Coordinates of C-alpha atoms in Angstrom, one line a residue:
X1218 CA 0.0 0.0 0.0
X1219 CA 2.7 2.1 1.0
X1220 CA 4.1 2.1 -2.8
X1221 CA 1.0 2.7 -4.6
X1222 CA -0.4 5.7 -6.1
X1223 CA -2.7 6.5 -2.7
X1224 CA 0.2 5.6 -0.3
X1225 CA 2.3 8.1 -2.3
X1226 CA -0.5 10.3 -2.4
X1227 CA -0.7 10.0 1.4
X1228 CA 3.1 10.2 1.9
X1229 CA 3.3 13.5 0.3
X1230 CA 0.4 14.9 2.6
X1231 CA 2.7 14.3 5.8
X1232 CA 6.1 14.8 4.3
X1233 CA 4.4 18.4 3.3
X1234 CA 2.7 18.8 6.7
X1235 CA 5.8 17.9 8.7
X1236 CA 8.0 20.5 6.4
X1237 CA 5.2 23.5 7.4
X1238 CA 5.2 22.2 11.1
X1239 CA 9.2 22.1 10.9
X1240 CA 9.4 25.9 9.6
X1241 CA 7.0 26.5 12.4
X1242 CA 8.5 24.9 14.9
X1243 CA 12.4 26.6 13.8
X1244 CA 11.1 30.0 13.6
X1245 CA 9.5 30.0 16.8
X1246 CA 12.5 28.9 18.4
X1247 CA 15.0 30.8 17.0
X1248 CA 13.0 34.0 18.2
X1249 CA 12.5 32.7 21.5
X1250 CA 16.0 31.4 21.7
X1251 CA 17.7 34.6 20.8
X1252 CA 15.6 36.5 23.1
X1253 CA 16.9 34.6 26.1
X1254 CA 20.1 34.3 25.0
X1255 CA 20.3 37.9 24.6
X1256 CA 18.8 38.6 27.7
X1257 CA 20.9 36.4 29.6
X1258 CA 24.3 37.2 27.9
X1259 CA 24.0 40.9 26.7
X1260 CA 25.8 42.1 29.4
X1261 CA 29.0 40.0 29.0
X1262 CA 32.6 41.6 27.6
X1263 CA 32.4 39.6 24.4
X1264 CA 28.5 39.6 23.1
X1265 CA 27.5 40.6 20.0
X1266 CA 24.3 40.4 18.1
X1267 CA 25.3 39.0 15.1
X1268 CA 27.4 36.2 17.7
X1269 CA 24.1 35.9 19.3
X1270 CA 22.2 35.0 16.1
X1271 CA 25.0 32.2 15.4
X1272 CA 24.9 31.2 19.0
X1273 CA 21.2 30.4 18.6
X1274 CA 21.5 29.0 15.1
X1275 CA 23.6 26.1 16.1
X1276 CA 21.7 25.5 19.3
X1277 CA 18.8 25.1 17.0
X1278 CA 19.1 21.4 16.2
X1279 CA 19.5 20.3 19.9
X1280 CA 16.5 22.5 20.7
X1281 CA 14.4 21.2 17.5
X1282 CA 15.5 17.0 18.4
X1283 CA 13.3 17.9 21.9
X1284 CA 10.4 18.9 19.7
X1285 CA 10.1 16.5 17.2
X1286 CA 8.2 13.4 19.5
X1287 CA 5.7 16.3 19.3
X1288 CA 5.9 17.5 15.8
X1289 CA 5.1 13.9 14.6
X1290 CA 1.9 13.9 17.4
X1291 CA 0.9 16.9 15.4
X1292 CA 1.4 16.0 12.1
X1293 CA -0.1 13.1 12.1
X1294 CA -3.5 14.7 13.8
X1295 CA -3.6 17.3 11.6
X1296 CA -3.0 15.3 8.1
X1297 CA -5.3 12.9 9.5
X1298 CA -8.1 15.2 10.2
X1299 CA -7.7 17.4 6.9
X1300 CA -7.7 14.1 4.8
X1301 CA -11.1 12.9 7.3
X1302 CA -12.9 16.9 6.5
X1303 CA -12.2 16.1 2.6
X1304 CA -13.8 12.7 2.2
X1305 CA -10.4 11.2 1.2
X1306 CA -10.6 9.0 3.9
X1307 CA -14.2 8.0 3.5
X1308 CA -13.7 7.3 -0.2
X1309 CA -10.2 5.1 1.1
X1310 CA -12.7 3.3 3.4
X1311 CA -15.1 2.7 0.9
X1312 CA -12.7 1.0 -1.3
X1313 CA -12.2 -1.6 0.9
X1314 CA -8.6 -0.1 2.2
X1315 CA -8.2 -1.1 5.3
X1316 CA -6.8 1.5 8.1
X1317 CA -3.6 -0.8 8.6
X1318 CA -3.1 -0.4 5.0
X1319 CA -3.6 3.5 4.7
X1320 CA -2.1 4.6 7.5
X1321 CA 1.2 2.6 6.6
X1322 CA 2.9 6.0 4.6
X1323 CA 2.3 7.9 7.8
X1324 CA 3.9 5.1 10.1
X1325 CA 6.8 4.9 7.4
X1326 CA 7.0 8.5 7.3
X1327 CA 7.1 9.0 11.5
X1328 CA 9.6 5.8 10.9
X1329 CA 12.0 7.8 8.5
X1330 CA 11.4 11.1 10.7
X1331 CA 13.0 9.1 13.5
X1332 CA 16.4 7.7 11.1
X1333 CA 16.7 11.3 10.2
X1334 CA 17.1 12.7 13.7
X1335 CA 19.4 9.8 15.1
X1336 CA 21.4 9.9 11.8
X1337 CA 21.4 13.6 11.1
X1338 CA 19.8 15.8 13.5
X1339 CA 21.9 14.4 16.5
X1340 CA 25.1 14.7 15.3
X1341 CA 24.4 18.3 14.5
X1342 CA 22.9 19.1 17.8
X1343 CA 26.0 17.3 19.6
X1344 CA 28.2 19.6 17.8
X1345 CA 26.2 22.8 17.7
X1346 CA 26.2 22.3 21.2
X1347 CA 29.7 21.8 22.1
X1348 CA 30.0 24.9 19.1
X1349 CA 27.8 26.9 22.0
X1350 CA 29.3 26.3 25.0
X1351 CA 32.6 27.3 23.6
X1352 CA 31.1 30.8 22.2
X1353 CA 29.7 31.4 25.3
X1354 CA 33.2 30.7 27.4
X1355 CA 34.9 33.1 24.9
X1356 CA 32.1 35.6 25.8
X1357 CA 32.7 36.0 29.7
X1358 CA 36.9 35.3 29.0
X1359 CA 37.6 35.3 32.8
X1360 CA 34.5 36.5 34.5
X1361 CA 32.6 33.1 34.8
X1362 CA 30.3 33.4 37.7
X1363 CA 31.4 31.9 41.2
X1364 CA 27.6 30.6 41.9
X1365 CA 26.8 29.0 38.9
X1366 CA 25.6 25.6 39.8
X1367 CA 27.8 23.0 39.0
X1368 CA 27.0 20.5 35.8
X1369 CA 29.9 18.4 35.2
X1370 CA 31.3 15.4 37.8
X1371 CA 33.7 16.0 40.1
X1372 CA 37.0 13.5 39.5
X1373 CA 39.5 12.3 41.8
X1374 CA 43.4 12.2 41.4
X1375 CA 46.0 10.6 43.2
X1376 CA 49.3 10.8 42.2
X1377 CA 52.1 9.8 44.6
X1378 CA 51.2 11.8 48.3
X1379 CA 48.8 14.6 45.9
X1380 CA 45.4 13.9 46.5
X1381 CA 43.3 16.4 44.1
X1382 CA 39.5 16.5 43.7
X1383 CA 38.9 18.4 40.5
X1384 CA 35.1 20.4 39.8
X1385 CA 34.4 22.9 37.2
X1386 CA 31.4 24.9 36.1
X1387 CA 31.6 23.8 32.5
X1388 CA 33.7 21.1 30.7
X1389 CA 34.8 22.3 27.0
X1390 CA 37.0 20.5 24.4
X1391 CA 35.6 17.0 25.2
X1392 CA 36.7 17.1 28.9
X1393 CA 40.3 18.2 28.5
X1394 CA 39.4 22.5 29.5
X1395 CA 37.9 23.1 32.1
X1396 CA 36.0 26.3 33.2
X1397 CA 36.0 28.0 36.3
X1398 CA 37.7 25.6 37.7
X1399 CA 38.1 24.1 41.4
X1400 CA 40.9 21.7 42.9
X1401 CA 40.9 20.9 46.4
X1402 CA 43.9 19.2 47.8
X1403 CA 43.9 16.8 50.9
X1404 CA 46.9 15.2 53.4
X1405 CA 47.3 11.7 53.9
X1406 CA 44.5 12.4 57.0
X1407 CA 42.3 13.5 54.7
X1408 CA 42.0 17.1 55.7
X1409 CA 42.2 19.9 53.6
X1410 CA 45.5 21.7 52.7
X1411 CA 44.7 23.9 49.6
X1412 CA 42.4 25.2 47.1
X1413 CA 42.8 26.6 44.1
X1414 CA 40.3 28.5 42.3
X1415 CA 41.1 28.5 38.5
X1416 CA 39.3 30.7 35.4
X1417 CA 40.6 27.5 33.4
X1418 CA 42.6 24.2 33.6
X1419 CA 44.2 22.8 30.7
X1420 CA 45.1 19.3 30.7
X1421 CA 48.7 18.9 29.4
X1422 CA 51.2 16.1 29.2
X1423 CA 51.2 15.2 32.8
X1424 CA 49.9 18.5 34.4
X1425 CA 47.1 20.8 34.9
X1426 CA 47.6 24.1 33.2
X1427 CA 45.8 26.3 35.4
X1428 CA 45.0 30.3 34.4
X1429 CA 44.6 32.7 36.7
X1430 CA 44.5 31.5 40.1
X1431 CA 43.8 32.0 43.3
X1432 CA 45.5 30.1 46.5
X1433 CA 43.7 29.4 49.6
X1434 CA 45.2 27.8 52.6
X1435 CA 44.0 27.2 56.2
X1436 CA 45.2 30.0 58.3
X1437 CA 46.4 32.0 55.7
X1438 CA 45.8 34.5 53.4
X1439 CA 45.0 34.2 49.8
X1440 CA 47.2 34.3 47.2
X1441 CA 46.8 35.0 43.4
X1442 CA 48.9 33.7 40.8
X1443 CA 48.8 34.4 37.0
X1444 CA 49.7 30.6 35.9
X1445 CA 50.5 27.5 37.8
X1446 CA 50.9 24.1 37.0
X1447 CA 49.3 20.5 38.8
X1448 CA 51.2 17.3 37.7
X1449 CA 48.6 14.8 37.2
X1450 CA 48.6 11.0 36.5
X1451 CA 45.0 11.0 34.4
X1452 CA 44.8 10.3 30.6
X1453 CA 43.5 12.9 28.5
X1454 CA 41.4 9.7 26.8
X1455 CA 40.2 8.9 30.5
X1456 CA 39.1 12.8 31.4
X1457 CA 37.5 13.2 28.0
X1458 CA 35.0 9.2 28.8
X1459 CA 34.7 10.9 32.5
X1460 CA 34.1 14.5 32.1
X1461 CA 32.0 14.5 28.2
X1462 CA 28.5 14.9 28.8
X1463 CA 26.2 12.2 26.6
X1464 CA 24.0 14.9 25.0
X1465 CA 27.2 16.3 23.0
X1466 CA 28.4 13.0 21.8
X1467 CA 26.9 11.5 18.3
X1468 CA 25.1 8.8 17.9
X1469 CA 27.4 7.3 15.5
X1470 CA 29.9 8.1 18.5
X1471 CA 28.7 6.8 21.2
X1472 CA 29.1 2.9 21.2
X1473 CA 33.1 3.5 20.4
X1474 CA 32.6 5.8 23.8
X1475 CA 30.7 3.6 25.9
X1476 CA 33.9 1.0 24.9
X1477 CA 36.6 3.2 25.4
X1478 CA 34.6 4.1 28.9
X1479 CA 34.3 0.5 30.1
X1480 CA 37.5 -0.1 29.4
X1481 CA 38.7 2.6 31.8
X1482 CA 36.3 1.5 34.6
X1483 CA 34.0 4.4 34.2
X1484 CA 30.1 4.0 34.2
X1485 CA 28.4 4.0 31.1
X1486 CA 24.7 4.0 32.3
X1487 CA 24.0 7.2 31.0
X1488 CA 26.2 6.9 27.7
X1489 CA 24.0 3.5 27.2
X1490 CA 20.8 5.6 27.8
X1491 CA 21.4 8.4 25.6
X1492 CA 22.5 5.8 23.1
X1493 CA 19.1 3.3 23.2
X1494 CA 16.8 6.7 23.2
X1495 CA 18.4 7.9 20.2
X1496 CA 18.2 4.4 18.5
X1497 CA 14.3 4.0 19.8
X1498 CA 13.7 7.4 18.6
X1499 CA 11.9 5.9 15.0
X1500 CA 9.6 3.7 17.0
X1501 CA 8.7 6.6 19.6
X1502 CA 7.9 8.7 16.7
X1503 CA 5.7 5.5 15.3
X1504 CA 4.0 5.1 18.4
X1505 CA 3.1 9.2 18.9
X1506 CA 1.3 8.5 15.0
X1507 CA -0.6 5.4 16.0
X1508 CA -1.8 7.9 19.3
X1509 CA -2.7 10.5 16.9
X1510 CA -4.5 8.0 14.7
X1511 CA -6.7 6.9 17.9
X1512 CA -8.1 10.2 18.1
X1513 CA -8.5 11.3 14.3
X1514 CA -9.8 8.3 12.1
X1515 CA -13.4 9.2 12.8
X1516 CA -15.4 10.9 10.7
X1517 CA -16.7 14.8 10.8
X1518 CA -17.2 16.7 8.8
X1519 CA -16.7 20.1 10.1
X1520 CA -15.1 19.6 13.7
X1521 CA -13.4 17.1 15.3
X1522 CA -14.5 16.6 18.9
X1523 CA -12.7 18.8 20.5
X1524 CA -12.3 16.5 23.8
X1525 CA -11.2 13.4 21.8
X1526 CA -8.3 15.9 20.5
X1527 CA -7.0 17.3 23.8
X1528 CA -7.0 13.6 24.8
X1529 CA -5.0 12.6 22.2
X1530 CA -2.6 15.7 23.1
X1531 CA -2.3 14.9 26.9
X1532 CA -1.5 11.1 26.1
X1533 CA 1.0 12.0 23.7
X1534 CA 2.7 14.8 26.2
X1535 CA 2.4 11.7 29.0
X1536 CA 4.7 9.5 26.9
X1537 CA 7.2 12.2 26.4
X1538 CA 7.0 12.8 29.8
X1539 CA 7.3 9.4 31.0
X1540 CA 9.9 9.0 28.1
X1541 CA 12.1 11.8 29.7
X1542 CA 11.2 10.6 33.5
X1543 CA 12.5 7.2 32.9
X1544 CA 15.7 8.1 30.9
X1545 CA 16.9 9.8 34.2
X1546 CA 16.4 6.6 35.7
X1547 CA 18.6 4.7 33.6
X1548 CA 21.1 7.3 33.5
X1549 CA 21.5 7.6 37.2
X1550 CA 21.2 3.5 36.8
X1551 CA 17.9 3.2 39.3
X1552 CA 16.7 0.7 35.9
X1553 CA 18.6 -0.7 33.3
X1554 CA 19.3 1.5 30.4
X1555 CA 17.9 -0.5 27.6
X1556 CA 14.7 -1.2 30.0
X1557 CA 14.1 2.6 30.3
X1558 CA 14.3 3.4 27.0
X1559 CA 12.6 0.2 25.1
X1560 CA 9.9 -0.3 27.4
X1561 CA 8.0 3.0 27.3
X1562 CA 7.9 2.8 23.2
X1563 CA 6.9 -0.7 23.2
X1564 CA 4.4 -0.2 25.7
X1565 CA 3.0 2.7 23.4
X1566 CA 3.4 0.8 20.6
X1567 CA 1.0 -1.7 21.4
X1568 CA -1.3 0.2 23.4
X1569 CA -2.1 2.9 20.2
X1570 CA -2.4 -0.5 17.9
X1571 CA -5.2 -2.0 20.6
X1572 CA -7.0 0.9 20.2
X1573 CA -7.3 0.9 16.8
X1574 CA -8.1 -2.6 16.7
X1575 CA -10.5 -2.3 19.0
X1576 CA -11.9 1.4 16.6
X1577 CA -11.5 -0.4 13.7
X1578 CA -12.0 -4.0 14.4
X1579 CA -14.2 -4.2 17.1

């Protein structure tokens, strides 16, 4: 069905519908983006407007690959209804077409939606996000706020009697810069001996290059220092597995890093996570079509019922939501990451194809 002239017929309709929904979608966000980026950044050394516009143009795909579980909701509801107002439909039911075999070029479209934002769309967010955070650092140049909330792991070095924890604010060039850094030094008793507060540490051959610095010990007075250097035993290989956050690593990426991460001992719970909702993103767009269909295959002429719609809204915003809510899980490893990820989709899956059966079939 999919290959005949209605399937193509039907094909067209979404792949039209989900280009309009797409402009949409981007020019929305690019306004709103820029405005809080603007708002939130305007006052640092190095902003620009035109380096705002690029900041929010390569944030756009990471900011679009959130939206699109919703975008194929919407598509499908809304090629569904037009096609149900127009009698197409009707005259596809009449013709003894079955809804399993019409609605096949939307399921292979929300399928091929799906292999386009694991094989295309992710990559380009990973790097238009690793693209943004290093804009931004360039912006504030040495002025990174003190309270920002931290959103990187801390890491632990021990190398001969140096005990170092090591924190930052922001992790840039896949774990080997560190921003605003923080390394707190500990005696063999395991009390605290000094602190350094950093604007940046490099990781070298063997040492932390750390920028402008400032000393603090017990007792004493602080000191500020222009450069200073921290021998360290860690791997830039092992810092950049530690330190990398999932969501800027592509999909093509990731199972070479989850490897390279095991191999060093480090957990890969959240690497596997990001890596099984990426490759169950074509079936999670399947399943938010088959929800749409459960709330758009009957007939009317004029309006849909307006309650059956917002139903079909809230249970597609509940599986995104339940999507997201059990990712964390399996990336702070409460459930197995290929659990998390497969079982809400299947579970979708087959509760949007019982409804139908039970619409269509009786």
């Amino acid at each position: 069905m999919i290959f005949g002239t209605l399937g193509r017929y039907f094909f067209r309709r979404y792949l039209t519908t989900t280009i309009w929904f797409f402009l949409g979608v981007t020019g929305i966000v690019f306004m709103v983006d820029f405005s809080e980026t603007a708002g939130r950044m305007s006052n640092l050394p190095g902003y620009t407007v035109t380096g705002g516009l690029l900041m929010t143009a390569v944030r756009l795909p990471l900011i679009l690959q959130q939206t699109v579980p919703f975008v194929a909701l919407f598509v499908g509801m809304t090629v569904l209804i037009g096609l149900n107002r127009k009698y197409e439909l009707v005259v596809t039911r009449a013709a003894g077409i079955s809804v399993w075999q019409f609605m096949s070029p939307f399921v292979g479209g929300a399928f091929l939606l799906g292999l386009l934002v694991m094989a295309a769309l992710n990559p380009l967010a990973a790097w238009g996000q690793r693209q943004a955070a290093l804009v931004e650092s360039n912006w504030r140049g040495d002025t990174g706020s003190s309270n920002t909330v931290p959103q990187v792991p801390w890491i632990r070095q021990i190398s001969g009697q140096d005990d170092v924890v090591i924190g930052a604010h922001k992790v840039l060039e896949d774990g080997t810069l560190l921003v605003d850094a923080v390394l707190i030094h500990f005696d063999s008793t395991g009390h605290i001996i000094l602190r350094q507060d950093a604007a940046s540490a490099k990781l070298k051959n063997g040492y932390w290059l750390l920028k402008t610095v400032v000393e603090r010990r017990p007792g004493e007075i602080a000191a500020r220092k222009d450069e200073v250097r921290v021998r360290t035993n860690l791997k830039q290989d092992f810092v950049q597995q530690r330190l990398t956050a999932p969501e800027t690593i592509a999909f093509f990426d990731l199972p070479n890093r989850i490897r390279a991460a095991k191999s060093f001992g480090i957990p890969t719970k959240a690497l596997e996570t990001q890596f099984h909702s990426l490759l169950s993103q074509p079936l999670l767009l399947v399943a938010m079509t088959l929800i749409a269909a459960t709330v758009s295959l009957k007939f009317s002429r004029f309006n849909q019922s307006r309650s059956v719609i917002l139903g079909g809204i809230l249970s597609g915003f509940v599986l995104y939501v339940v999507t997201v809510l059990v990712k964390a899980f399996g990336s702070s490893g409460v459930v197995p990451p290929f659990v998390a990820t497969w079982i809400p989709v299947t579970v979708a899956l087959a509760l949007g194809a019982t409804i139908l059966l039970h619409q269509e079939d009786g």
